[in-house]
Coordinates of C-alpha atoms in Angstrom, one line a residue:
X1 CA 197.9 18.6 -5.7
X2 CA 199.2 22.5 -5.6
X3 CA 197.3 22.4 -2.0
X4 CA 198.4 19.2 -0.5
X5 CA 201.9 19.5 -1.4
X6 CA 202.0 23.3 0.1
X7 CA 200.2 21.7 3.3
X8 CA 203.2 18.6 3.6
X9 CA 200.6 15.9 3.8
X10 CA 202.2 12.9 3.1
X11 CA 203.3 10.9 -0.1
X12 CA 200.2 10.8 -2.3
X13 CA 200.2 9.3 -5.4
X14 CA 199.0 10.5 -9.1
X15 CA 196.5 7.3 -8.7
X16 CA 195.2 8.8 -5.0
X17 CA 194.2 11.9 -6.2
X18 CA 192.3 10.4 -9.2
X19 CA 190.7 8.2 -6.7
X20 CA 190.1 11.5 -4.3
X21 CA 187.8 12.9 -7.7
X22 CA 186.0 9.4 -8.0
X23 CA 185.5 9.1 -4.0
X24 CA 183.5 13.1 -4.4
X25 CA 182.0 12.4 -7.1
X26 CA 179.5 10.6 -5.3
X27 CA 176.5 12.3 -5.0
X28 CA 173.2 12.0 -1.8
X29 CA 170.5 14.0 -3.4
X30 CA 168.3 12.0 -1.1
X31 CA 167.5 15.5 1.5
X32 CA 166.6 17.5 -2.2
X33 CA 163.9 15.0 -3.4
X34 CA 162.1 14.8 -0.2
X35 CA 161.4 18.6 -0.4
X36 CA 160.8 19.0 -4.7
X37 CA 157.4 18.1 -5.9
X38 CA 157.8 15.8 -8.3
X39 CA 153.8 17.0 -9.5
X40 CA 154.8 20.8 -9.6
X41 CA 158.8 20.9 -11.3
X42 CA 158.5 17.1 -13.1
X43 CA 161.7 17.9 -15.2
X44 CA 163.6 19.3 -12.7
X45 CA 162.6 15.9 -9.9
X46 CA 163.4 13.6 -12.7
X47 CA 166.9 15.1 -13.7
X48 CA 167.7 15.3 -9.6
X49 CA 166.7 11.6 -9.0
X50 CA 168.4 10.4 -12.5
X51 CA 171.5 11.6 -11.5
X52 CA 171.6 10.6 -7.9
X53 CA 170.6 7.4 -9.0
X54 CA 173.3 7.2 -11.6
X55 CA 175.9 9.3 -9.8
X56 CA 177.1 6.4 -7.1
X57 CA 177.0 3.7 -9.6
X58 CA 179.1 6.1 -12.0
X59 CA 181.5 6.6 -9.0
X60 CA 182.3 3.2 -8.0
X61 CA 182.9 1.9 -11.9
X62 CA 185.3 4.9 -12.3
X63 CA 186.8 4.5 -8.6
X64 CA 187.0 0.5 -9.8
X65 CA 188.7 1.7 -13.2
X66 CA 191.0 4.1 -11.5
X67 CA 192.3 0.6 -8.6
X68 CA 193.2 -1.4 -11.8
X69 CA 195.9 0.8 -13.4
X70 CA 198.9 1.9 -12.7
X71 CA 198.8 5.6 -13.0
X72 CA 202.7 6.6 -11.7
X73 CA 203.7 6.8 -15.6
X74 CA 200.9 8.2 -17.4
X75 CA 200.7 8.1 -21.3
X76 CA 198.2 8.0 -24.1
X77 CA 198.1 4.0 -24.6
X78 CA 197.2 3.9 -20.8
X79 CA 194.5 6.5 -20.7
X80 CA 193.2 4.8 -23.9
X81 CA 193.3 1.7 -21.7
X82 CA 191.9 3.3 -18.7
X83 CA 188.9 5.0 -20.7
X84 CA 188.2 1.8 -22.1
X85 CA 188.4 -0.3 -18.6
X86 CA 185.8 2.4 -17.0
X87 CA 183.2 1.3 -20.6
X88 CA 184.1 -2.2 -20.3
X89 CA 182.8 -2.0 -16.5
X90 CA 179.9 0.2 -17.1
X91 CA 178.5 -1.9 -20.0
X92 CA 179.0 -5.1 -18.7
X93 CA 177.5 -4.4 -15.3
X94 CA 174.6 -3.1 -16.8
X95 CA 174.3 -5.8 -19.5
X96 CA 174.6 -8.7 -16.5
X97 CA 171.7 -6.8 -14.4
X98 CA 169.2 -6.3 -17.7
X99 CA 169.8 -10.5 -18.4
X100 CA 169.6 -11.2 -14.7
X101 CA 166.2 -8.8 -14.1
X102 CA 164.9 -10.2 -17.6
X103 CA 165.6 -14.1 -16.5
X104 CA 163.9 -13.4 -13.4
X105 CA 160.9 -12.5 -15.1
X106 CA 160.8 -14.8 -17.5
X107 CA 161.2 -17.7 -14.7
X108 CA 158.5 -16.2 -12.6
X109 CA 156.0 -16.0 -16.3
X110 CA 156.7 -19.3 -16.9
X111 CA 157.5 -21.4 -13.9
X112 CA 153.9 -22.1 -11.9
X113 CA 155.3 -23.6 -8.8
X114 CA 155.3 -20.1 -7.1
X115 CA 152.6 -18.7 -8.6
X116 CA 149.8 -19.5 -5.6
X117 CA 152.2 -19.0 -2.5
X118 CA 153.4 -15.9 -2.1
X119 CA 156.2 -16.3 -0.1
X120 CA 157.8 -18.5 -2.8
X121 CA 157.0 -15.8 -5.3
X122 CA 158.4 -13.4 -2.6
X123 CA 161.5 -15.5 -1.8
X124 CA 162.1 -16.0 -5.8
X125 CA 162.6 -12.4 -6.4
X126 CA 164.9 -11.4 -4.1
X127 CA 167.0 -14.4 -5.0
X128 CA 167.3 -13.5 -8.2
X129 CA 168.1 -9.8 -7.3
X130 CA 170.6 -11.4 -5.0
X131 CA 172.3 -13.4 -8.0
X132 CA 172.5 -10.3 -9.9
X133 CA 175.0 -8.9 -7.3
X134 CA 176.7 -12.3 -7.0
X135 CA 177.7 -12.6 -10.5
X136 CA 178.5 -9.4 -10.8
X137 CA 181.0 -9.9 -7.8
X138 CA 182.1 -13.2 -9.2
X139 CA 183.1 -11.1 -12.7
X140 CA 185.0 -8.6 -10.9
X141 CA 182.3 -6.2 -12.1
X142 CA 180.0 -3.0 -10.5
X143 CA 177.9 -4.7 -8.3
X144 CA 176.2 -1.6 -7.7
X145 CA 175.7 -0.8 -11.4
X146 CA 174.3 -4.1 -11.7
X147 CA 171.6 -4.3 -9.1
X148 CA 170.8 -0.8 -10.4
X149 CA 169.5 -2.0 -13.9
X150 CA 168.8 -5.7 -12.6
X151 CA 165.8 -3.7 -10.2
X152 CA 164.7 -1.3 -13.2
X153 CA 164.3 -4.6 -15.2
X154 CA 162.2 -6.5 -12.5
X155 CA 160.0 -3.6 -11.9
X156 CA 159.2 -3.3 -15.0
X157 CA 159.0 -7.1 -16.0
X158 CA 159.1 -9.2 -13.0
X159 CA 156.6 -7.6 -10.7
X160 CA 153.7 -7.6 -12.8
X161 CA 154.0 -11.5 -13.3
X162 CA 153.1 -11.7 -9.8
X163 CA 149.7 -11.8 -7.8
X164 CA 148.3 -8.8 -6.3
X165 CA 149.3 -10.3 -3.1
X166 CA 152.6 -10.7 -4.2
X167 CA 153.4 -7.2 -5.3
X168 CA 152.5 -5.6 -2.1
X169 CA 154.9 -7.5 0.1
X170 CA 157.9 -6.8 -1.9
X171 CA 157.2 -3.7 -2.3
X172 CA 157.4 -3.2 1.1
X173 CA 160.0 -5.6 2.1
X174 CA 162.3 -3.8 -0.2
X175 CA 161.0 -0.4 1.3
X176 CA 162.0 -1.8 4.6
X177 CA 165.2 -3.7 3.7
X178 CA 166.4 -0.3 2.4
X179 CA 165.4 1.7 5.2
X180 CA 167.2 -0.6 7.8
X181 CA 170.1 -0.9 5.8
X182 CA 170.0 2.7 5.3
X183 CA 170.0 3.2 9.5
X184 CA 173.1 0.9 9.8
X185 CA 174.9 3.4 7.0
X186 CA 174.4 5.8 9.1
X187 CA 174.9 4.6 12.4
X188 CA 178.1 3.1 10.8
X189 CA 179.3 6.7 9.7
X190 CA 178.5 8.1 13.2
X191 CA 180.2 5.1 15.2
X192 CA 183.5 5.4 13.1
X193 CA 183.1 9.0 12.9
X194 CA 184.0 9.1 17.2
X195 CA 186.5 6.3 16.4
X196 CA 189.7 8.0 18.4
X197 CA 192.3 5.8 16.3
X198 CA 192.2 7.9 12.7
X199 CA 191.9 11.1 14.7
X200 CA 195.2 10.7 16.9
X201 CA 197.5 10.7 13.6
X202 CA 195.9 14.5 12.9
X203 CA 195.3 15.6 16.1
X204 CA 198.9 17.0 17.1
X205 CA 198.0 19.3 13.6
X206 CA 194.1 20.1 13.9
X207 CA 194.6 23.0 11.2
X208 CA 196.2 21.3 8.9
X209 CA 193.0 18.5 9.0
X210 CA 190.7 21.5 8.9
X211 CA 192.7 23.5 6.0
X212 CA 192.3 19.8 3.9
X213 CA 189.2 19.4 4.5
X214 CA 187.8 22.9 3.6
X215 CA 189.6 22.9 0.4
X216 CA 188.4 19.5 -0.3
X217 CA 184.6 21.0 0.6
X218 CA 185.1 24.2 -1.7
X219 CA 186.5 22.1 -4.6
X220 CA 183.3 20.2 -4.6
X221 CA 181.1 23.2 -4.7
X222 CA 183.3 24.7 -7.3
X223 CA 183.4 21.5 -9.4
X224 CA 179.8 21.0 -9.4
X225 CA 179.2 24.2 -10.5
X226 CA 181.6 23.9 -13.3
X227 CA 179.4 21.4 -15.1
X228 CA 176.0 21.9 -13.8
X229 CA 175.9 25.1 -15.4
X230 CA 178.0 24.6 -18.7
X231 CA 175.7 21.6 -19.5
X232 CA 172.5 23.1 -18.7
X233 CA 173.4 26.1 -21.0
X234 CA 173.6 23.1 -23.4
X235 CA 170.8 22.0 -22.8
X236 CA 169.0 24.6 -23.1
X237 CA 170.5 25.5 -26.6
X238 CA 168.6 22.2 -28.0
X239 CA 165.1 23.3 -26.2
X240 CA 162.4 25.4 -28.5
X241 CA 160.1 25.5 -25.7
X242 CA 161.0 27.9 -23.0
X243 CA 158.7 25.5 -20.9
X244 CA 161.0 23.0 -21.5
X245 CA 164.2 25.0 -20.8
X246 CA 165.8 24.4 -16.9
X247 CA 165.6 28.0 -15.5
X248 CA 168.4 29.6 -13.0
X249 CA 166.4 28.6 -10.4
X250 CA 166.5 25.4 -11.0
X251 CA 169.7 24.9 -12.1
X252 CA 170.7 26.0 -8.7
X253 CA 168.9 23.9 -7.1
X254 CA 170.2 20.9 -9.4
X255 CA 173.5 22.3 -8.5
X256 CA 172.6 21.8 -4.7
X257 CA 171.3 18.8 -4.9
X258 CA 174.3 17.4 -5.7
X259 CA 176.6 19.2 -3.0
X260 CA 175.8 16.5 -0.2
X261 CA 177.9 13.3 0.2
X262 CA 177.2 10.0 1.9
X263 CA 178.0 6.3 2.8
X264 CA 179.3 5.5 -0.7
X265 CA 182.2 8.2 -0.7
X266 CA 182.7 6.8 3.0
X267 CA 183.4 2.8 1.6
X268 CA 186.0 4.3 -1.2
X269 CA 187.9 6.7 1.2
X270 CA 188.3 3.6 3.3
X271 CA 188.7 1.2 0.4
X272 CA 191.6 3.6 -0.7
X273 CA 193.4 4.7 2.1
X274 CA 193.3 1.7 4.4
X275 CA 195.7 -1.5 4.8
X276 CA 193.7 -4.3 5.7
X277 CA 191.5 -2.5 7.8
X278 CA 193.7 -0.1 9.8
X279 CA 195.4 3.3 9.0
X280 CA 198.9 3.3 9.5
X281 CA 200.1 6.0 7.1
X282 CA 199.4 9.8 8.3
X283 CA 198.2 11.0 4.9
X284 CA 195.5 8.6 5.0
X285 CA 194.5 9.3 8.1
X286 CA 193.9 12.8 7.1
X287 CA 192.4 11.5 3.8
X288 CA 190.1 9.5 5.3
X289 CA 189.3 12.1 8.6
X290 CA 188.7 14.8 6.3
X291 CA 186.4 12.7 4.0
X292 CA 184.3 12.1 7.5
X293 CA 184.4 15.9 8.4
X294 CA 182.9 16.5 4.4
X295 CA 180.2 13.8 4.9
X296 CA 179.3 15.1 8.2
X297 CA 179.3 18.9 7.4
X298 CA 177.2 18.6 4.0
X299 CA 175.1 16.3 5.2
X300 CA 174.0 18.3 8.3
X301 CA 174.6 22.1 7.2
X302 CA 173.8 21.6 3.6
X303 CA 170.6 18.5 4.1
X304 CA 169.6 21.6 7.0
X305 CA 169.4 23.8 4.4
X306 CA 167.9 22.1 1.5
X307 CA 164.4 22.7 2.6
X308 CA 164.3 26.7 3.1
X309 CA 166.7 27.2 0.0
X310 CA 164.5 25.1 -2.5
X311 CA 161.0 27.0 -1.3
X312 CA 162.9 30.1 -1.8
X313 CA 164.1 29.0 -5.4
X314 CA 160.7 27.3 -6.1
X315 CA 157.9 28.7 -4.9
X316 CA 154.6 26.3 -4.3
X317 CA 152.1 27.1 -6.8
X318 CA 148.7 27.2 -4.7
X319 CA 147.5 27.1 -8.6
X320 CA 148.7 23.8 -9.2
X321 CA 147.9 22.3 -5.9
X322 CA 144.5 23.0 -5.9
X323 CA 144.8 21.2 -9.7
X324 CA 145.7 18.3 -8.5
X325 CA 143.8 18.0 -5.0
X326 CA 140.8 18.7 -7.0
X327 CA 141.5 16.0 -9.8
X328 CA 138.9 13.3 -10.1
X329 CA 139.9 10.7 -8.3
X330 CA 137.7 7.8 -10.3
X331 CA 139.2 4.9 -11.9
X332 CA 139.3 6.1 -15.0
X333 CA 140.9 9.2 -14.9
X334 CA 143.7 7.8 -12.5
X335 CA 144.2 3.9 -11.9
X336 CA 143.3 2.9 -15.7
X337 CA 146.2 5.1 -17.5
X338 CA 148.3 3.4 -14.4
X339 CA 147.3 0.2 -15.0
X340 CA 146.3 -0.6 -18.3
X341 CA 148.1 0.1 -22.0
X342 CA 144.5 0.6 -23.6
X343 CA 144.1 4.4 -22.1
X344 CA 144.3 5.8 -25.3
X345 CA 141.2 4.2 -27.3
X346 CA 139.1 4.6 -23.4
X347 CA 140.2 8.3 -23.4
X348 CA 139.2 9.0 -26.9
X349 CA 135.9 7.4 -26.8
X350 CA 134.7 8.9 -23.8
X351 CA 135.8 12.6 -25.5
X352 CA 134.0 11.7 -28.5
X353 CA 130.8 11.0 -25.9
X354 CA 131.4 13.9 -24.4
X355 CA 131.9 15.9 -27.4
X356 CA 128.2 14.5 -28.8
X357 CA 126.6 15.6 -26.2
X358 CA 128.1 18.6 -24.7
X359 CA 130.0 20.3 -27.1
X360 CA 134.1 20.4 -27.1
X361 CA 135.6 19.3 -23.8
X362 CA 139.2 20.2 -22.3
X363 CA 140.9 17.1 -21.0
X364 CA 143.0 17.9 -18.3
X365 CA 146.8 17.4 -18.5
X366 CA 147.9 14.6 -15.9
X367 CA 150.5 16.2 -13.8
X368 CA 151.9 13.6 -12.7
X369 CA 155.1 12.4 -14.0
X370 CA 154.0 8.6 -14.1
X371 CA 151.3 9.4 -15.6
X372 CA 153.0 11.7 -18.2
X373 CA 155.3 8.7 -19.3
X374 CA 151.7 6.3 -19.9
X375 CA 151.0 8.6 -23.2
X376 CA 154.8 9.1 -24.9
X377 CA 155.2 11.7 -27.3
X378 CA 157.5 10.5 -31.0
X379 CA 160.8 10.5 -28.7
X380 CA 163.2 7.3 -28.3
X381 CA 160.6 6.3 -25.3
X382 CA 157.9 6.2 -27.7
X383 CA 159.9 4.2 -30.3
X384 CA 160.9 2.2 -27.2
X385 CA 157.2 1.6 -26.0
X386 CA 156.5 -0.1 -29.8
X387 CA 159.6 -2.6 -29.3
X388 CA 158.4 -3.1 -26.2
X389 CA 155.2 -4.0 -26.7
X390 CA 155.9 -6.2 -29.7
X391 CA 158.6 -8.4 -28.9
X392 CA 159.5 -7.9 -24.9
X393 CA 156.4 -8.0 -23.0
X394 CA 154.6 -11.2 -24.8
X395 CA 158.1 -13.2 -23.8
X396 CA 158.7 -11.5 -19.9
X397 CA 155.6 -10.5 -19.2
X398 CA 154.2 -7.3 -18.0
X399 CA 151.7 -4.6 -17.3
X400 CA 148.7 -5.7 -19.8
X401 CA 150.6 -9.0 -20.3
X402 CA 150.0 -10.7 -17.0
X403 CA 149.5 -14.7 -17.5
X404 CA 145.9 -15.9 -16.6
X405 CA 146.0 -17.0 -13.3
X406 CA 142.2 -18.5 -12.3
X407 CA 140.9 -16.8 -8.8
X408 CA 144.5 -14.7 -8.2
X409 CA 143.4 -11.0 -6.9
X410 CA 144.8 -9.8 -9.8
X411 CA 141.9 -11.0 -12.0
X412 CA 139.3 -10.5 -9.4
X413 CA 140.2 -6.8 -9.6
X414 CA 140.3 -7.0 -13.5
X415 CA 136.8 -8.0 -13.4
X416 CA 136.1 -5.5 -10.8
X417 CA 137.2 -2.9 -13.4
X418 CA 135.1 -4.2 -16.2

């Protein structure tokens, strides 16, 4: 506010500059988790994809929160009201995607009209993904938030009560839906970048767009770094383990990761500063122009950088490599702890074998995360994994609670196993 005033932008209210923090606070970590190896730093891949995951969802329920009230005369009854708008959003988007992913599944368990065509089983899922988004929409809720927890429900539920055949085509028909719709984001962001409109209102004052939009670019460095840091000194407060600890290193790069912004912060700059579709007002015309030059420049300068500056920071282990290109690749030692809940008993009986026979044997840690999470330690996912298995998965299904389906591929490979 100290800035833009100085620069004489425009009238901007209280509300837009609240909306300005939710509109950055979007996060694309996409360009970081294509270079980390999620085998060599799991900690540090799974803290960089939870928050990107998390961030845009976050962002829109808070930008969502921030459109409802009237911030011009702001007290304590009206934050009180504000912070408990943003929790009514986030909790009852995620509620409505966890019913609608665990009604999907519990349709496809039960309902055997689908369950030998595969384009019905196919067609079925992403209809009820779809309705997810619908009702949240039709609630005046995150739609976002709730497709989010509606997809972690159905991959954990839904898409093992499916054949074999089933599972493969919409894995990849989601893989594709989201890489052409991630094209058109893109394209979309190019096209309107070169759209001549928005950039006459600025263009008799080029300096005073560029001045905006640097301050704008360092105030997102400097914020993220004023709570990746802090927290991860927390963090690290509550860890005995220094294996366990996040390192400098990493914290930079967790701090990185989050520096680029995409499509999302695009939709709310236009969702704020537009009037029914077009820009009349010069401050949002240099609201919205300088959110494009901030997409633009961290996604190109900073995604450029992203793969030199995290092999600098993290080093590949040619230890650790060779671990895991020279892990056995057999059935047993990778597909069964993927694929079955019975790992544990198989493990330990083959040990005790080996163990009769040769003396004491060194199992091999699996270093991949996935496989990490198939033998929880006493944490809330352990406790989680009990529930689970007691009272969710024999009523929605599941991985090792897949209905008998005579002749489907999934019970040809079962047998295949045995």
């Amino acid at each position: 506010m100290h800035f833009f005033h100085k620069f004489n932008i425009g009238s901007l209210k209280i509300g837009d500059y609240l909306a300005l923090g939710a509109i950055f606070s979007a996060t694309d970590s996409v360009c970081t988790l294509q270079v980390l190896n999620q085998d060599e730093t799991p900690l540090l891949y799974s803290l960089v994809f939870g928050e990107g995951v998390v961030n845009d969802a976050t962002s829109v329920v808070l930008f969502n929160a921030i459109q409802s009230f009237d911030l011009s005369h702001i007290n304590t009854s009206t934050a009180l009201q504000f912070i408990g708008n943003f929790l009514y959003l986030f909790a009852a988007s995620t509620i409505l995607g966890v019913v609608a992913g665990l009604l999907s599944a519990y349709i496809i368990k039960k309902l055997y009209f689908g369950r030998h065509s595969t384009d019905r089983e196919v067609a079925l899922m992403i209809l009820m993904a779809y309705l997810s988004y619908i009702l949240s929409e039709l609630f005046y809720l995150s739609a976002i938030l709730t497709v989010f927890f509606c997809g972690i429900v159905m991959s954990h539920y839904t898409w093992h009560n499916v054949t074999e055949s089933s599972r493969v085509t919409t894995k990849h028909t989601f893989a594709t839906l989201s890489f052409v719709a991630e094209i058109f984001i893109f394209l979309y962001v190019g096209m309107d970048a070169l759209d001549i409109e928005k950039w006459k209102f600025v263009s008799d004052s080029p300096g005073k767009s560029i001045a905006v939009s640097s301050i704008l670019l360092a105030l997102v460095l400097v914020g993220r770094a004023a709570f990746v840091f802090p927290l991860s000194f927390l963090t690290n407060l509550t860890k005995k383990s220094p294996s366990d600890k996040i390192s400098l290193k990493q914290q930079v790069t967790i701090w990185w990761a989050g520096l680029m912004r995409g499509s999302v912060s695009m939709a709310l700059a236009y969702n704020q500063f537009t009037r029914s579709g077009h820009t009349d007002l010069r401050a949002n015309a240099i609201m919205i122009t300088s959110t494009i030059t901030v997409v633009l420049f961290s996604t190109v300068v900073f995604g450029l950088m992203t793969k030199p500056l995290v092999r600098i920071l993290l080093p590949s282990s040619k230890h650790i490599s060779s671990m895991i290109s020279s892990e056995p690749s057999s059935p047993k030692s990778i597909t069964v702890p993927l694929l079955s809940n019975e790992q544990d008993s198989e493990v330990s009986l083959g040990v005790q074998d080996s163990e009769a026979n040769h003396g004491p044997v060194n199992i091999p840690r699996p270093t991949s995360l996935r496989m990490l999470l198939s033998s929880p330690s006493h944490t809330v996912h352990h406790y989680w994994r009990k529930f689970d298995n007691a009272f969710m998965r024999p009523v929605f299904g599941g991985r090792g609670f897949v209905p008998y389906v005579p002749g489907s591929p999934v019970e040809q490979n079962d047998h295949q196993w045995h």
